[in-house]
């Protein structure tokens, strides 16, 4: 069960998912003001000093006018060189929620618990879920088939039910949540929250390039390619961006190691190939629900209307 200090401040049980090179202060604040959790990878800030500025800016803007906005939530990528510095920055700023990803949360749980922060851990298997809970995570983000970026492969229905059978704490479904109806379905499964990433990329407040946003509008689920070629891990990438980079989506190297993928497609100036997350763009299966570029407020309003309509439809179906 999600802590009431979080749940009571939400209009919808949604986390605007942390996305590399996409989620920044403007997107986070817009999400919080609209009544959903705003999140961002700490790695999106170029330095720890910039991260500190982001945290202070988000906190100040989220509290502006005295309104009780939804919480905001940094994402710590465990396997990154700046981890301990970023962690110390989050502790100094006394954040109330943190998402951990790409590795065990064991090294960060205690310092975050010391400041009263809720720790949600990304997991892609039942075994990883068990290990995250053993490490002290308060909740789990279940990466299922169809999630954007580095993704999972498990069916969302089966994965949620398997984890719910052993854990009664907060569960977040990541993958395939497109609209208010799918959000209600996630709750019916036993989830407390749902990740939504792809649709938030195509908002005016995101840091994504306009060409990326328009690519999402013109793409469908059939344009999502599951590949290890660019990260060494299973990742959902957009076929049109792969083609635009001069690569053949049918002839990608699926045996590449994470290190080689970084050398080929990482952010460094020496990388010979197109840059992952910049030239090679990511999307989840929910890309089929992206029909326009819009504000975060408009997106959340639409989701809320769909969510309420789905509730009415469900009640009618149960009553018939």
CSV table of C-alpha atoms in Angstrom, one decimal, residues 22 201-203 206-219 238 240-241 244 277-282 287 290 293:
chain,number,residue,atom,x,y,z
A,22,UNK,CA,14.2,14.2,-21.6
A,201,UNK,CA,8.2,12.9,-24.0
A,202,UNK,CA,5.8,14.5,-26.5
A,203,UNK,CA,5.0,17.4,-24.2
A,206,UNK,CA,10.1,17.9,-22.0
A,207,UNK,CA,13.7,18.5,-23.0
A,208,UNK,CA,13.3,16.3,-26.1
A,209,UNK,CA,14.1,17.9,-29.5
A,210,UNK,CA,11.0,18.9,-31.5
A,211,UNK,CA,12.0,16.3,-34.2
A,212,UNK,CA,11.9,13.6,-31.5
A,213,UNK,CA,8.4,14.7,-30.4
A,214,UNK,CA,7.1,14.7,-34.0
A,215,UNK,CA,8.6,11.3,-34.6
A,216,UNK,CA,6.6,9.9,-31.7
A,217,UNK,CA,3.4,11.4,-33.1
A,218,UNK,CA,4.0,9.8,-36.5
A,219,UNK,CA,5.1,6.4,-35.0
A,238,UNK,CA,12.4,3.8,-32.5
A,240,UNK,CA,12.6,5.6,-37.8
A,241,UNK,CA,15.5,7.0,-35.7
A,244,UNK,CA,17.6,8.0,-40.1
A,277,UNK,CA,19.3,8.6,-26.6
A,278,UNK,CA,20.1,11.5,-29.0
A,279,UNK,CA,20.2,10.2,-32.5
A,280,UNK,CA,18.9,6.8,-31.7
A,281,UNK,CA,15.7,7.5,-29.8
A,282,UNK,CA,13.6,5.4,-27.5
A,287,UNK,CA,3.8,5.3,-28.6
A,290,UNK,CA,0.8,9.7,-28.8
A,293,UNK,CA,2.5,17.3,-28.9
